[in-house]
Amino acid sequence: MRALGFLGGTFNPVHIGHLRGALDCVDQLGLDQVALLPAAQPPLKDLPVISAQHRSAMLELAVQRTEDLTVDCRELDRPGLSFTIDTVRELRHQWQGDTSLTFIMGLDSLVNLHHWRDWQGLFELCNIAVLARPGAHAALDGAVRRSIDQRRCPASDLKHCAAGAVTFVNQTPLDVSSTAIRGALKGGKNVQFLLPEAVIEYIVAHELYDCLNTDRRGSD
Ligand code: ATP
């Protein structure tokens, strides 16, 4: 059975936590590929100030030399809020029951799953893989916890299920977030090794995140 993973997010900007998490899923779950799936308008977050075009361009740069990772921009082409259930319905329509589809999320996202539109419906359409995330605690909503307990399977079995299974992935612990990177860029700090070099070059070239809001701007 073909096994595909999808890591949804804002990627504002993409960083090594996303990229290592996606690769750890390829390795530990035996997925054929993981697509990074940028949201146009995440329902539970503020609208990103950085345009979808910039966020997807940074993603393309981030995966350009990693054949196990791709970028899927379908949510950017859809008007309105980016509900995951709509995306997963589309994916399931595209990849029929002979494909294992796994939606990947960090533990902090799982903690909010009960706020997602038709979150129970996700289990009919795809598996869920959860990435451990430093600082995130598993205080799960009762209904979510019960659902997960019923569906939990070993990481190595997930790719044999088309949908409905849940597993936890031991991600390389990386205490990095887009919020912290945006703050560091704004403060003129060095963000090398927190995100791919090509992405840093793109940010500087396009003057994103106030990254030139330091002495350098004054001396231009
Ligand atoms: P922000 O700081 O702007 O909220 P973020 O760093 O959490 O952003 P997102 O694009 O919102 O990044 O994350 C997409 C998905 O990747 C989410 O499910 C999130 O939990 C997961 N994720 C992000 N960073 C990490 C990390 N360092 N370790 C594990 N999972 C992560």
PDB file of N, CA and C in Angstrom, residues 30 83 105 146 156:
ATOM      1  N   GLY A  30       7.684   4.685   8.011  1.00  0.00           N
ATOM      2  CA  GLY A  30       7.886   4.033   6.709  1.00  0.00           C
ATOM      3  C   GLY A  30       7.057   4.680   5.612  1.00  0.00           C
ATOM      4  N   PHE A  83      -9.773  24.736   6.688  1.00  0.00           N
ATOM      5  CA  PHE A  83     -10.166  23.656   7.596  1.00  0.00           C
ATOM      6  C   PHE A  83      -9.524  22.352   7.132  1.00  0.00           C
ATOM      7  N   MET A 105       0.740  16.044  13.041  1.00  0.00           N
ATOM      8  CA  MET A 105       0.621  17.295  13.819  1.00  0.00           C
ATOM      9  C   MET A 105       1.494  17.203  15.065  1.00  0.00           C
ATOM     10  N   ARG A 146     -10.176   9.540  24.460  1.00  0.00           N
ATOM     11  CA  ARG A 146     -10.852   8.241  24.281  1.00  0.00           C
ATOM     12  C   ARG A 146     -10.722   7.770  22.845  1.00  0.00           C
ATOM     13  N   SER A 156       5.116   1.232  13.449  1.00  0.00           N
ATOM     14  CA  SER A 156       5.422   0.414  12.269  1.00  0.00           C
ATOM     15  C   SER A 156       4.162  -0.133  11.584  1.00  0.00           C
TER      16      SER A 156
END
